[in-house]
C-alpha positions as semicolon CSV with decimal commas, in nm:
position;residue;x (nm);y (nm);z (nm)
1;M;7,936;1,843;2,810
2;G;7,780;2,033;3,100
3;E;7,495;1,780;3,147
4;T;7,357;1,738;3,498
5;N;7,426;1,361;3,502
6;V;7,796;1,445;3,539
7;G;7,907;1,445;3,902
8;L;7,988;1,772;4,075
9;T;8,356;1,853;4,118
10;S;8,492;1,934;4,463
11;T;8,522;2,299;4,358
12;E;8,158;2,312;4,249
13;I;8,048;2,157;4,578
14;S;8,254;2,411;4,770
15;N;8,112;2,701;4,568
16;I;7,746;2,603;4,597
17;W;7,791;2,526;4,966
18;S;7,943;2,872;5,030
19;S;7,675;3,034;4,814
20;Y;7,400;2,866;5,016
21;L;7,539;3,001;5,344
22;K;7,581;3,345;5,189
23;S;7,228;3,352;5,044
24;S;7,070;3,233;5,369
25;M;7,255;3,507;5,557
26;E;7,149;3,774;5,307
27;L;6,785;3,667;5,316
28;R;6,761;3,719;5,693
29;F;6,900;4,072;5,667
30;Y;6,684;4,159;5,365
31;Q;6,368;4,031;5,532
32;Y;6,428;4,259;5,827
33;F;6,525;4,554;5,605
34;Y;6,205;4,511;5,405
35;E;5,997;4,529;5,722
36;T;6,171;4,841;5,855
37;T;6,255;5,049;5,545
38;H;6,044;5,363;5,498
39;D;6,196;5,499;5,175
40;M;6,000;5,331;4,893
41;E;6,290;5,347;4,646
42;V;6,515;5,165;4,891
43;K;6,232;4,925;4,978
44;T;6,190;4,833;4,610
45;I;6,556;4,736;4,588
46;V;6,538;4,537;4,911
47;E;6,231;4,353;4,783
48;K;6,420;4,244;4,470
49;M;6,700;4,113;4,691
50;V;6,455;3,917;4,906
51;V;6,303;3,751;4,598
52;F;6,643;3,667;4,451
53;S;6,777;3,524;4,779
54;E;6,472;3,300;4,816
55;K;6,506;3,177;4,457
56;S;6,880;3,130;4,505
57;L;6,828;2,908;4,809
58;N;6,570;2,696;4,627
59;D;6,794;2,652;4,321
60;L;7,093;2,554;4,534
61;K;6,884;2,319;4,745
62;D;6,769;2,141;4,428
63;I;7,132;2,081;4,328
64;F;7,219;1,944;4,674
65;L;6,921;1,708;4,675
66;K;6,993;1,593;4,319
67;E;7,339;1,488;4,435
68;N;7,217;1,333;4,760
69;L;7,426;1,589;4,950
70;T;7,326;1,726;5,288
71;V;7,171;2,070;5,255
72;P;7,359;2,319;5,477
73;L;7,180;2,457;5,781
74;G;7,287;2,812;5,706
75;F;7,067;3,075;5,870
76;T;6,699;3,024;5,944
77;E;6,399;3,216;6,074
78;K;6,548;3,169;6,421
79;D;6,832;3,407;6,332
80;V;6,613;3,711;6,270
81;R;6,322;3,884;6,441
82;L;6,100;4,081;6,207
83;D;5,892;4,238;6,487
84;V;6,179;4,444;6,631
85;E;6,175;4,819;6,577
86;K;6,399;4,991;6,322
87;V;6,775;4,973;6,390
88;F;6,933;5,122;6,076
89;S;6,850;5,440;5,887
90;D;6,727;5,382;5,532
91;T;7,053;5,521;5,400
92;F;7,257;5,282;5,614
93;I;7,041;4,997;5,483
94;L;7,121;5,105;5,127
95;Y;7,494;5,107;5,210
96;I;7,467;4,752;5,347
97;C;7,279;4,634;5,038
98;H;7,545;4,793;4,820
99;D;7,814;4,620;5,021
100;I;7,657;4,278;4,988
101;S;7,606;4,326;4,614
102;M;7,974;4,415;4,579
103;L;8,066;4,095;4,764
104;S;7,850;3,899;4,518
105;L;8,039;4,056;4,228
106;I;8,355;3,905;4,373
107;T;8,230;3,561;4,475
108;Y;8,003;3,469;4,183
109;P;8,245;3,553;3,897
110;S;8,527;3,371;4,075
111;A;8,308;3,060;4,103
112;L;8,184;3,050;3,744
113;P;8,510;2,954;3,563
114;D;8,535;2,635;3,771
115;C;8,184;2,518;3,682
116;T;8,154;2,223;3,442
117;R;7,789;2,128;3,480
118;K;7,494;2,304;3,322
119;D;7,297;2,359;3,644
120;T;7,589;2,519;3,829
121;I;7,686;2,725;3,523
122;D;7,328;2,847;3,488
123;Y;7,308;2,931;3,857
124;F;7,622;3,144;3,871
125;Q;7,556;3,311;3,534
126;G;7,208;3,409;3,651
127;A;7,342;3,532;3,984
128;I;7,602;3,748;3,810
129;Q;7,346;3,900;3,570
130;F;7,105;3,980;3,851
131;T;7,377;4,130;4,072
132;L;7,519;4,348;3,794
133;Q;7,176;4,498;3,725
134;L;7,099;4,541;4,094
135;Q;7,435;4,699;4,169
136;K;7,373;4,949;3,889
137;E;7,033;5,038;4,039
138;I;7,180;5,078;4,387
139;T;7,466;5,298;4,264
140;N;7,229;5,517;4,062
141;L;7,002;5,561;4,363
142;M;7,298;5,649;4,586
143;L;7,419;5,904;4,330
144;Q;7,067;6,046;4,303
145;K;7,050;6,084;4,681
146;G;7,402;6,231;4,695
147;I;7,534;5,962;4,931
148;F;7,770;5,769;4,705
149;L;8,122;5,795;4,848
150;K;8,353;5,884;4,562
151;S;8,732;5,877;4,547
152;P;8,908;6,215;4,566
153;Q;8,920;6,424;4,249
154;V;9,263;6,583;4,219
155;A;9,461;6,751;3,943
156;M;9,697;6,510;3,770
157;D;10,022;6,568;3,582
158;H;9,942;6,477;3,220
159;T;10,299;6,442;3,100
160;I;10,429;6,094;3,013
161;D;10,730;6,007;3,223
162;M;10,922;5,702;3,332
163;A;11,054;5,636;3,681
164;G;11,429;5,664;3,635
165;E;11,556;5,638;3,990
166;I;11,509;5,413;4,292
167;K;11,405;5,718;4,494
168;Y;11,066;5,690;4,317
169;L;10,990;5,425;4,579
170;N;11,110;5,637;4,869
171;G;10,863;5,752;5,130
172;L;11,017;5,676;5,467
173;F;11,311;5,914;5,485
174;G;11,188;6,241;5,342
175;G;11,198;6,376;4,989
176;S;10,917;6,150;4,875
177;R;10,733;6,207;4,549
178;P;10,359;6,295;4,544
179;V;10,121;6,002;4,567
180;N;10,011;5,860;4,233
181;A;9,654;5,785;4,116
182;A;9,666;5,416;4,215
183;E;9,785;5,500;4,567
184;I;9,513;5,764;4,611
185;A;9,251;5,514;4,494
186;N;9,380;5,248;4,735
187;L;9,388;5,486;5,030
188;S;9,041;5,615;4,951
189;R;8,882;5,271;4,910
190;I;9,024;5,144;5,237
191;L;8,930;5,466;5,418
192;H;8,567;5,436;5,306
193;R;8,572;5,067;5,386
194;A;8,708;5,126;5,736
195;R;8,439;5,385;5,812
196;F;8,159;5,157;5,696
197;S;8,300;4,856;5,882
198;K;8,346;5,060;6,199
199;M;7,982;5,166;6,203
200;V;7,859;4,812;6,135
201;L;8,071;4,683;6,423
202;L;7,958;4,965;6,649
203;S;7,592;4,890;6,581
204;F;7,646;4,515;6,623
205;S;7,828;4,572;6,953
206;K;7,509;4,737;7,080
207;L;7,291;4,452;6,953
208;A;7,496;4,148;7,056
209;S;7,384;3,960;7,366
210;D;7,681;3,725;7,417
211;K;7,954;3,895;7,621
212;E;8,242;3,755;7,413
213;V;8,078;3,852;7,085
214;K;7,996;4,201;7,214
215;Q;8,359;4,252;7,325
216;H;8,489;4,124;6,993
217;F;8,283;4,377;6,797
218;S;8,395;4,656;7,032
219;K;8,760;4,559;6,981
220;G;8,699;4,581;6,609
221;V;8,582;4,940;6,649
222;V;8,905;5,025;6,835
223;A;9,117;4,858;6,565
224;L;8,939;5,044;6,287
225;N;8,985;5,376;6,467
226;K;9,360;5,311;6,441
227;V;9,321;5,238;6,070
228;L;9,125;5,558;6,018
229;D;9,382;5,767;6,207
230;T;9,658;5,625;5,988
231;L;9,478;5,684;5,658
232;E;9,344;6,028;5,744
233;D;9,694;6,134;5,850
234;T;9,826;6,038;5,507
235;F;9,556;6,235;5,326
236;N;9,618;6,539;5,545
237;K;9,996;6,531;5,489
238;E;9,943;6,503;5,114
239;N;9,682;6,784;5,119
240;I;9,430;6,559;4,943
241;P;9,062;6,624;5,017
242;Y;8,852;6,320;5,099
243;S;8,477;6,277;5,123
244;A;8,299;6,303;5,456
245;S;8,163;5,999;5,631
246;G;7,845;5,843;5,499
247;D;7,507;5,847;5,671
248;F;7,565;5,542;5,890
249;N;7,294;5,621;6,143
250;F;7,148;5,355;6,368
251;F;6,906;5,362;6,658
252;E;6,903;5,211;7,006
253;V;6,654;4,926;7,043
254;K;6,563;4,701;7,333
255;N;6,587;4,376;7,138
256;S;6,822;4,274;6,861
257;P;6,665;4,168;6,531
258;F;6,966;3,947;6,455
259;S;7,123;3,649;6,626
260;D;7,484;3,686;6,738
261;K;7,569;3,401;6,501
262;L;7,426;3,592;6,204
263;M;7,609;3,915;6,289
264;L;7,942;3,739;6,343
265;F;7,909;3,557;6,010
266;F;7,842;3,889;5,834
267;V;8,149;4,043;5,996
268;N;8,375;3,746;5,917
269;T;8,260;3,717;5,554
270;C;8,135;4,049;5,418
271;L;8,364;4,277;5,616
272;G;8,657;4,037;5,643
273;M;8,670;3,926;5,280
274;F;8,653;4,280;5,146
275;C;8,914;4,392;5,397
276;F;9,181;4,153;5,275
277;I;9,094;4,184;4,905
278;M;9,137;4,562;4,923
279;I;9,453;4,547;5,132
280;N;9,618;4,288;4,906
281;Q;9,529;4,492;4,601
282;A;9,672;4,802;4,768
283;L;9,995;4,625;4,861
284;T;10,054;4,508;4,504
285;S;9,973;4,838;4,333
286;S;10,126;5,091;4,575
287;L;10,493;5,177;4,524
288;R;10,585;5,437;4,785
289;S;10,757;5,263;5,075
290;D;10,580;5,454;5,354
291;I;10,238;5,373;5,209
292;V;10,328;5,006;5,164
293;T;10,443;4,999;5,527
294;K;10,115;5,147;5,646
295;F;9,913;4,892;5,449
296;T;10,128;4,613;5,595
297;V;10,061;4,735;5,949
298;I;9,688;4,758;5,874
299;S;9,692;4,407;5,725
300;N;9,853;4,261;6,037
301;L;9,605;4,443;6,261
302;M;9,309;4,310;6,063
303;K;9,449;3,955;6,049
304;K;9,459;3,955;6,428
305;F;9,102;4,080;6,459
306;Y;8,941;3,854;6,197
307;G;9,147;3,556;6,316
308;K;8,992;3,599;6,660
309;G;8,651;3,622;6,494
310;L;8,700;3,282;6,334
311;L;8,813;3,130;6,664
312;L;8,507;3,280;6,834
313;T;8,283;3,119;6,573
314;I;8,437;2,781;6,657
315;T;8,421;2,820;7,037
316;E;8,056;2,925;7,011
317;K;7,993;2,614;6,795
318;W;7,859;2,822;6,508
319;L;8,105;2,712;6,239
320;E;7,928;2,480;5,996
321;Q;8,186;2,247;5,845
322;P;8,212;2,233;5,465
323;P;8,155;1,895;5,297
324;Q;8,458;1,669;5,330
325;V;8,578;1,340;5,183
326;F;8,569;1,010;5,368
327;N;8,870;0,939;5,584
328;R;9,114;0,763;5,351
329;K;9,391;0,712;5,603
330;G;9,257;0,373;5,707
């Protein structure tokens, strides 16, 4: 069981294919970050991510070749320029590295249970172990530098109580109860996420060369401003303090280090995937009707934006098709 002479399942093919695209994207960003990072502690972390991404691509390529499968194109040296001056502050770079590591902690563990072959099991287990250790190092460094964005710390009622009336769910027509811990956590996570995403989109809108791509990123900034207004209004009405924005500084440069294709893929995957995971979690764990309504509105707004991003990827002919079966319809 688990021997490599057993054929790959469709799920395994899908997972290694997605992982190859993801790793090739990450490598291009990390290569540029390594060249432009001044803080040696941040640079050390970036270097580890470069080494892992290179190894990851080689390991995945070996599996593809072993199965006589076409190796994905992914992202190449053509998608990054390492000779362009610094775009992101070192702190912003650390935030991006943290974000990508968090994405890995979602994608790799979800892929592992469907693996049946030793080489794919070994790959995803190794990826999870590396990412867990790296994420710990990144978080510790962010805490050390005082830039880790924490959820609000508020006094909680320690009595044990059961919700005895339907009005526990009320939030739209006055007389609503105070927000609970889960709702505060959801609001805080999405608030931090929206701020980070907004600054990524703002920086990418300055870097993009294609008019349609540039406009798309700018529209994303406008959409996220609406999200931020909604969430900050809730915190203010509830008198809950929330942490200030992170150090998302970026600099104007004449030439972009990244291709428009690379930036759009990052937005559609890293930002988009996290967006819907957080919103869906918030919708299932929030009980107050006004908060659920706000998350629903935000979800619809983001679906519209990221849906257009996918269409733009197709119209620009940047969407690499996943492996598919032979046409069996005759």
